């Protein structure tokens, strides 16, 4: 059976979805979280940070994350 255009299109669609979900979306989420933390510090917005700052700083610097 010869590969047709439909096979190539479906492979391209699946590959683009994998790339989107693996690289683009996590980067967008990470950048948004960094922006919120930068623009809304814990000292001014304590209800945004239910865990104390020292705890999440420690978790953020943990190896393997």
mmCIF file with all atom_site columns, N, CA and C in Angstrom, residues 5-48:
data_model
loop_
_atom_site.group_PDB
_atom_site.id
_atom_site.type_symbol
_atom_site.label_atom_id
_atom_site.label_alt_id
_atom_site.label_comp_id
_atom_site.label_asym_id
_atom_site.label_entity_id
_atom_site.label_seq_id
_atom_site.pdbx_PDB_ins_code
_atom_site.Cartn_x
_atom_site.Cartn_y
_atom_site.Cartn_z
_atom_site.occupancy
_atom_site.B_iso_or_equiv
_atom_site.pdbx_formal_charge
_atom_site.auth_seq_id
_atom_site.auth_comp_id
_atom_site.auth_asym_id
_atom_site.auth_atom_id
_atom_site.pdbx_PDB_model_num
ATOM 1   N N  . UNK A 1 5  ? -1.525 11.216 0.255  1.00 0.00 ? 5  UNK A N  1
ATOM 2   C CA . UNK A 1 5  ? -1.484 12.556 0.826  1.00 0.00 ? 5  UNK A CA 1
ATOM 3   C C  . UNK A 1 5  ? -2.184 12.596 2.190  1.00 0.00 ? 5  UNK A C  1
ATOM 4   N N  . UNK A 1 6  ? -3.219 11.806 2.349  1.00 0.00 ? 6  UNK A N  1
ATOM 5   C CA . UNK A 1 6  ? -3.950 11.775 3.620  1.00 0.00 ? 6  UNK A CA 1
ATOM 6   C C  . UNK A 1 6  ? -3.053 11.287 4.760  1.00 0.00 ? 6  UNK A C  1
ATOM 7   N N  . UNK A 1 7  ? -2.180 10.321 4.487  1.00 0.00 ? 7  UNK A N  1
ATOM 8   C CA . UNK A 1 7  ? -1.244 9.851  5.512  1.00 0.00 ? 7  UNK A CA 1
ATOM 9   C C  . UNK A 1 7  ? -0.293 10.973 5.929  1.00 0.00 ? 7  UNK A C  1
ATOM 10  N N  . UNK A 1 8  ? 0.255  11.675 4.947  1.00 0.00 ? 8  UNK A N  1
ATOM 11  C CA . UNK A 1 8  ? 1.195  12.749 5.257  1.00 0.00 ? 8  UNK A CA 1
ATOM 12  C C  . UNK A 1 8  ? 0.515  13.881 6.023  1.00 0.00 ? 8  UNK A C  1
ATOM 13  N N  . UNK A 1 9  ? -0.700 14.202 5.641  1.00 0.00 ? 9  UNK A N  1
ATOM 14  C CA . UNK A 1 9  ? -1.428 15.263 6.334  1.00 0.00 ? 9  UNK A CA 1
ATOM 15  C C  . UNK A 1 9  ? -1.737 14.844 7.769  1.00 0.00 ? 9  UNK A C  1
ATOM 16  N N  . UNK A 1 10 ? -2.176 13.608 7.950  1.00 0.00 ? 10 UNK A N  1
ATOM 17  C CA . UNK A 1 10 ? -2.496 13.158 9.308  1.00 0.00 ? 10 UNK A CA 1
ATOM 18  C C  . UNK A 1 10 ? -1.243 13.097 10.173 1.00 0.00 ? 10 UNK A C  1
ATOM 19  N N  . UNK A 1 11 ? -0.118 12.663 9.614  1.00 0.00 ? 11 UNK A N  1
ATOM 20  C CA . UNK A 1 11 ? 1.136  12.659 10.376 1.00 0.00 ? 11 UNK A CA 1
ATOM 21  C C  . UNK A 1 11 ? 1.557  14.080 10.731 1.00 0.00 ? 11 UNK A C  1
ATOM 22  N N  . UNK A 1 12 ? 1.395  15.003 9.807  1.00 0.00 ? 12 UNK A N  1
ATOM 23  C CA . UNK A 1 12 ? 1.751  16.394 10.074 1.00 0.00 ? 12 UNK A CA 1
ATOM 24  C C  . UNK A 1 12 ? 0.870  16.982 11.178 1.00 0.00 ? 12 UNK A C  1
ATOM 25  N N  . UNK A 1 13 ? -0.409 16.661 11.157 1.00 0.00 ? 13 UNK A N  1
ATOM 26  C CA . UNK A 1 13 ? -1.326 17.168 12.185 1.00 0.00 ? 13 UNK A CA 1
ATOM 27  C C  . UNK A 1 13 ? -0.957 16.600 13.554 1.00 0.00 ? 13 UNK A C  1
ATOM 28  N N  . UNK A 1 14 ? -0.704 15.313 13.627 1.00 0.00 ? 14 UNK A N  1
ATOM 29  C CA . UNK A 1 14 ? -0.336 14.689 14.905 1.00 0.00 ? 14 UNK A CA 1
ATOM 30  C C  . UNK A 1 14 ? 0.982  15.259 15.413 1.00 0.00 ? 14 UNK A C  1
ATOM 31  N N  . UNK A 1 15 ? 1.955  15.410 14.535 1.00 0.00 ? 15 UNK A N  1
ATOM 32  C CA . UNK A 1 15 ? 3.247  15.967 14.932 1.00 0.00 ? 15 UNK A CA 1
ATOM 33  C C  . UNK A 1 15 ? 3.097  17.401 15.438 1.00 0.00 ? 15 UNK A C  1
ATOM 34  N N  . UNK A 1 16 ? 2.295  18.196 14.760 1.00 0.00 ? 16 UNK A N  1
ATOM 35  C CA . UNK A 1 16 ? 2.111  19.576 15.207 1.00 0.00 ? 16 UNK A CA 1
ATOM 36  C C  . UNK A 1 16 ? 1.417  19.625 16.564 1.00 0.00 ? 16 UNK A C  1
ATOM 37  N N  . UNK A 1 17 ? 0.482  18.725 16.813 1.00 0.00 ? 17 UNK A N  1
ATOM 38  C CA . UNK A 1 17 ? -0.179 18.690 18.118 1.00 0.00 ? 17 UNK A CA 1
ATOM 39  C C  . UNK A 1 17 ? 0.790  18.269 19.219 1.00 0.00 ? 17 UNK A C  1
ATOM 40  N N  . UNK A 1 18 ? 1.643  17.317 18.930 1.00 0.00 ? 18 UNK A N  1
ATOM 41  C CA . UNK A 1 18 ? 2.639  16.881 19.914 1.00 0.00 ? 18 UNK A CA 1
ATOM 42  C C  . UNK A 1 18 ? 3.587  18.027 20.237 1.00 0.00 ? 18 UNK A C  1
ATOM 43  N N  . UNK A 1 19 ? 4.047  18.722 19.220 1.00 0.00 ? 19 UNK A N  1
ATOM 44  C CA . UNK A 1 19 ? 4.948  19.849 19.452 1.00 0.00 ? 19 UNK A CA 1
ATOM 45  C C  . UNK A 1 19 ? 4.255  20.956 20.232 1.00 0.00 ? 19 UNK A C  1
ATOM 46  N N  . UNK A 1 20 ? 3.015  21.223 19.895 1.00 0.00 ? 20 UNK A N  1
ATOM 47  C CA . UNK A 1 20 ? 2.269  22.260 20.596 1.00 0.00 ? 20 UNK A CA 1
ATOM 48  C C  . UNK A 1 20 ? 2.100  21.913 22.068 1.00 0.00 ? 20 UNK A C  1
ATOM 49  N N  . UNK A 1 21 ? 1.716  20.689 22.353 1.00 0.00 ? 21 UNK A N  1
ATOM 50  C CA . UNK A 1 21 ? 1.473  20.289 23.737 1.00 0.00 ? 21 UNK A CA 1
ATOM 51  C C  . UNK A 1 21 ? 2.757  20.056 24.521 1.00 0.00 ? 21 UNK A C  1
ATOM 52  N N  . UNK A 1 22 ? 3.850  19.777 23.841 1.00 0.00 ? 22 UNK A N  1
ATOM 53  C CA . UNK A 1 22 ? 5.098  19.471 24.538 1.00 0.00 ? 22 UNK A CA 1
ATOM 54  C C  . UNK A 1 22 ? 5.969  20.695 24.790 1.00 0.00 ? 22 UNK A C  1
ATOM 55  N N  . UNK A 1 23 ? 5.929  21.656 23.893 1.00 0.00 ? 23 UNK A N  1
ATOM 56  C CA . UNK A 1 23 ? 6.853  22.784 24.004 1.00 0.00 ? 23 UNK A CA 1
ATOM 57  C C  . UNK A 1 23 ? 6.151  24.128 24.162 1.00 0.00 ? 23 UNK A C  1
ATOM 58  N N  . UNK A 1 24 ? 5.236  24.424 23.287 1.00 0.00 ? 24 UNK A N  1
ATOM 59  C CA . UNK A 1 24 ? 4.642  25.758 23.254 1.00 0.00 ? 24 UNK A CA 1
ATOM 60  C C  . UNK A 1 24 ? 3.742  26.027 24.460 1.00 0.00 ? 24 UNK A C  1
ATOM 61  N N  . UNK A 1 25 ? 2.825  25.143 24.735 1.00 0.00 ? 25 UNK A N  1
ATOM 62  C CA . UNK A 1 25 ? 1.869  25.356 25.821 1.00 0.00 ? 25 UNK A CA 1
ATOM 63  C C  . UNK A 1 25 ? 2.538  25.429 27.197 1.00 0.00 ? 25 UNK A C  1
ATOM 64  N N  . UNK A 1 26 ? 3.444  24.514 27.550 1.00 0.00 ? 26 UNK A N  1
ATOM 65  C CA . UNK A 1 26 ? 4.114  24.651 28.859 1.00 0.00 ? 26 UNK A CA 1
ATOM 66  C C  . UNK A 1 26 ? 4.924  25.943 28.980 1.00 0.00 ? 26 UNK A C  1
ATOM 67  N N  . UNK A 1 27 ? 5.536  26.371 27.882 1.00 0.00 ? 27 UNK A N  1
ATOM 68  C CA . UNK A 1 27 ? 6.302  27.619 27.921 1.00 0.00 ? 27 UNK A CA 1
ATOM 69  C C  . UNK A 1 27 ? 5.370  28.804 28.162 1.00 0.00 ? 27 UNK A C  1
ATOM 70  N N  . UNK A 1 28 ? 4.208  28.801 27.521 1.00 0.00 ? 28 UNK A N  1
ATOM 71  C CA . UNK A 1 28 ? 3.241  29.881 27.736 1.00 0.00 ? 28 UNK A CA 1
ATOM 72  C C  . UNK A 1 28 ? 2.767  29.907 29.186 1.00 0.00 ? 28 UNK A C  1
ATOM 73  N N  . UNK A 1 29 ? 2.473  28.749 29.737 1.00 0.00 ? 29 UNK A N  1
ATOM 74  C CA . UNK A 1 29 ? 2.011  28.672 31.128 1.00 0.00 ? 29 UNK A CA 1
ATOM 75  C C  . UNK A 1 29 ? 3.104  29.148 32.080 1.00 0.00 ? 29 UNK A C  1
ATOM 76  N N  . UNK A 1 30 ? 4.335  28.707 31.842 1.00 0.00 ? 30 UNK A N  1
ATOM 77  C CA . UNK A 1 30 ? 5.461  29.102 32.693 1.00 0.00 ? 30 UNK A CA 1
ATOM 78  C C  . UNK A 1 30 ? 5.670  30.618 32.642 1.00 0.00 ? 30 UNK A C  1
ATOM 79  N N  . UNK A 1 31 ? 5.627  31.186 31.447 1.00 0.00 ? 31 UNK A N  1
ATOM 80  C CA . UNK A 1 31 ? 5.809  32.631 31.324 1.00 0.00 ? 31 UNK A CA 1
ATOM 81  C C  . UNK A 1 31 ? 4.688  33.400 32.014 1.00 0.00 ? 31 UNK A C  1
ATOM 82  N N  . UNK A 1 32 ? 3.476  32.898 31.927 1.00 0.00 ? 32 UNK A N  1
ATOM 83  C CA . UNK A 1 32 ? 2.347  33.573 32.577 1.00 0.00 ? 32 UNK A CA 1
ATOM 84  C C  . UNK A 1 32 ? 2.483  33.515 34.099 1.00 0.00 ? 32 UNK A C  1
ATOM 85  N N  . UNK A 1 33 ? 2.905  32.384 34.626 1.00 0.00 ? 33 UNK A N  1
ATOM 86  C CA . UNK A 1 33 ? 3.100  32.265 36.076 1.00 0.00 ? 33 UNK A CA 1
ATOM 87  C C  . UNK A 1 33 ? 4.195  33.218 36.540 1.00 0.00 ? 33 UNK A C  1
ATOM 88  N N  . UNK A 1 34 ? 5.281  33.289 35.791 1.00 0.00 ? 34 UNK A N  1
ATOM 89  C CA . UNK A 1 34 ? 6.365  34.215 36.150 1.00 0.00 ? 34 UNK A CA 1
ATOM 90  C C  . UNK A 1 34 ? 5.883  35.662 36.117 1.00 0.00 ? 34 UNK A C  1
ATOM 91  N N  . UNK A 1 35 ? 5.054  35.994 35.125 1.00 0.00 ? 35 UNK A N  1
ATOM 92  C CA . UNK A 1 35 ? 4.527  37.351 35.014 1.00 0.00 ? 35 UNK A CA 1
ATOM 93  C C  . UNK A 1 35 ? 3.620  37.689 36.198 1.00 0.00 ? 35 UNK A C  1
ATOM 94  N N  . UNK A 1 36 ? 2.776  36.764 36.589 1.00 0.00 ? 36 UNK A N  1
ATOM 95  C CA . UNK A 1 36 ? 1.881  37.002 37.730 1.00 0.00 ? 36 UNK A CA 1
ATOM 96  C C  . UNK A 1 36 ? 2.692  37.177 39.007 1.00 0.00 ? 36 UNK A C  1
ATOM 97  N N  . UNK A 1 37 ? 3.698  36.343 39.205 1.00 0.00 ? 37 UNK A N  1
ATOM 98  C CA . UNK A 1 37 ? 4.536  36.457 40.404 1.00 0.00 ? 37 UNK A CA 1
ATOM 99  C C  . UNK A 1 37 ? 5.275  37.790 40.417 1.00 0.00 ? 37 UNK A C  1
ATOM 100 N N  . UNK A 1 38 ? 5.743  38.229 39.258 1.00 0.00 ? 38 UNK A N  1
ATOM 101 C CA . UNK A 1 38 ? 6.485  39.487 39.174 1.00 0.00 ? 38 UNK A CA 1
ATOM 102 C C  . UNK A 1 38 ? 5.574  40.694 39.407 1.00 0.00 ? 38 UNK A C  1
ATOM 103 N N  . UNK A 1 39 ? 4.388  40.673 38.812 1.00 0.00 ? 39 UNK A N  1
ATOM 104 C CA . UNK A 1 39 ? 3.499  41.828 38.900 1.00 0.00 ? 39 UNK A CA 1
ATOM 105 C C  . UNK A 1 39 ? 2.671  41.854 40.186 1.00 0.00 ? 39 UNK A C  1
ATOM 106 N N  . UNK A 1 40 ? 2.529  40.716 40.855 1.00 0.00 ? 40 UNK A N  1
ATOM 107 C CA . UNK A 1 40 ? 1.701  40.637 42.054 1.00 0.00 ? 40 UNK A CA 1
ATOM 108 C C  . UNK A 1 40 ? 2.510  39.974 43.171 1.00 0.00 ? 40 UNK A C  1
ATOM 109 N N  . UNK A 1 41 ? 3.380  40.730 43.833 1.00 0.00 ? 41 UNK A N  1
ATOM 110 C CA . UNK A 1 41 ? 4.236  40.142 44.871 1.00 0.00 ? 41 UNK A CA 1
ATOM 111 C C  . UNK A 1 41 ? 3.419  39.699 46.088 1.00 0.00 ? 41 UNK A C  1
ATOM 112 N N  . UNK A 1 42 ? 3.950  38.729 46.825 1.00 0.00 ? 42 UNK A N  1
ATOM 113 C CA . UNK A 1 42 ? 3.242  38.209 48.002 1.00 0.00 ? 42 UNK A CA 1
ATOM 114 C C  . UNK A 1 42 ? 2.980  39.267 49.077 1.00 0.00 ? 42 UNK A C  1
ATOM 115 N N  . UNK A 1 43 ? 3.839  40.266 49.170 1.00 0.00 ? 43 UNK A N  1
ATOM 116 C CA . UNK A 1 43 ? 3.628  41.281 50.203 1.00 0.00 ? 43 UNK A CA 1
ATOM 117 C C  . UNK A 1 43 ? 2.384  42.127 49.930 1.00 0.00 ? 43 UNK A C  1
ATOM 118 N N  . UNK A 1 44 ? 2.044  42.321 48.656 1.00 0.00 ? 44 UNK A N  1
ATOM 119 C CA . UNK A 1 44 ? 0.874  43.131 48.313 1.00 0.00 ? 44 UNK A CA 1
ATOM 120 C C  . UNK A 1 44 ? -0.386 42.294 48.100 1.00 0.00 ? 44 UNK A C  1
ATOM 121 N N  . UNK A 1 45 ? -0.218 41.043 47.718 1.00 0.00 ? 45 UNK A N  1
ATOM 122 C CA . UNK A 1 45 ? -1.353 40.165 47.419 1.00 0.00 ? 45 UNK A CA 1
ATOM 123 C C  . UNK A 1 45 ? -1.206 38.841 48.175 1.00 0.00 ? 45 UNK A C  1
ATOM 124 N N  . UNK A 1 46 ? -1.393 38.850 49.486 1.00 0.00 ? 46 UNK A N  1
ATOM 125 C CA . UNK A 1 46 ? -1.161 37.624 50.264 1.00 0.00 ? 46 UNK A CA 1
ATOM 126 C C  . UNK A 1 46 ? -2.166 36.513 49.971 1.00 0.00 ? 46 UNK A C  1
ATOM 127 N N  . UNK A 1 47 ? -3.364 36.848 49.508 1.00 0.00 ? 47 UNK A N  1
ATOM 128 C CA . UNK A 1 47 ? -4.363 35.809 49.242 1.00 0.00 ? 47 UNK A CA 1
ATOM 129 C C  . UNK A 1 47 ? -4.045 35.020 47.977 1.00 0.00 ? 47 UNK A C  1
ATOM 130 N N  . UNK A 1 48 ? -3.193 35.549 47.127 1.00 0.00 ? 48 UNK A N  1
ATOM 131 C CA . UNK A 1 48 ? -2.769 34.807 45.939 1.00 0.00 ? 48 UNK A CA 1
ATOM 132 C C  . UNK A 1 48 ? -1.788 33.702 46.287 1.00 0.00 ? 48 UNK A C  1
#
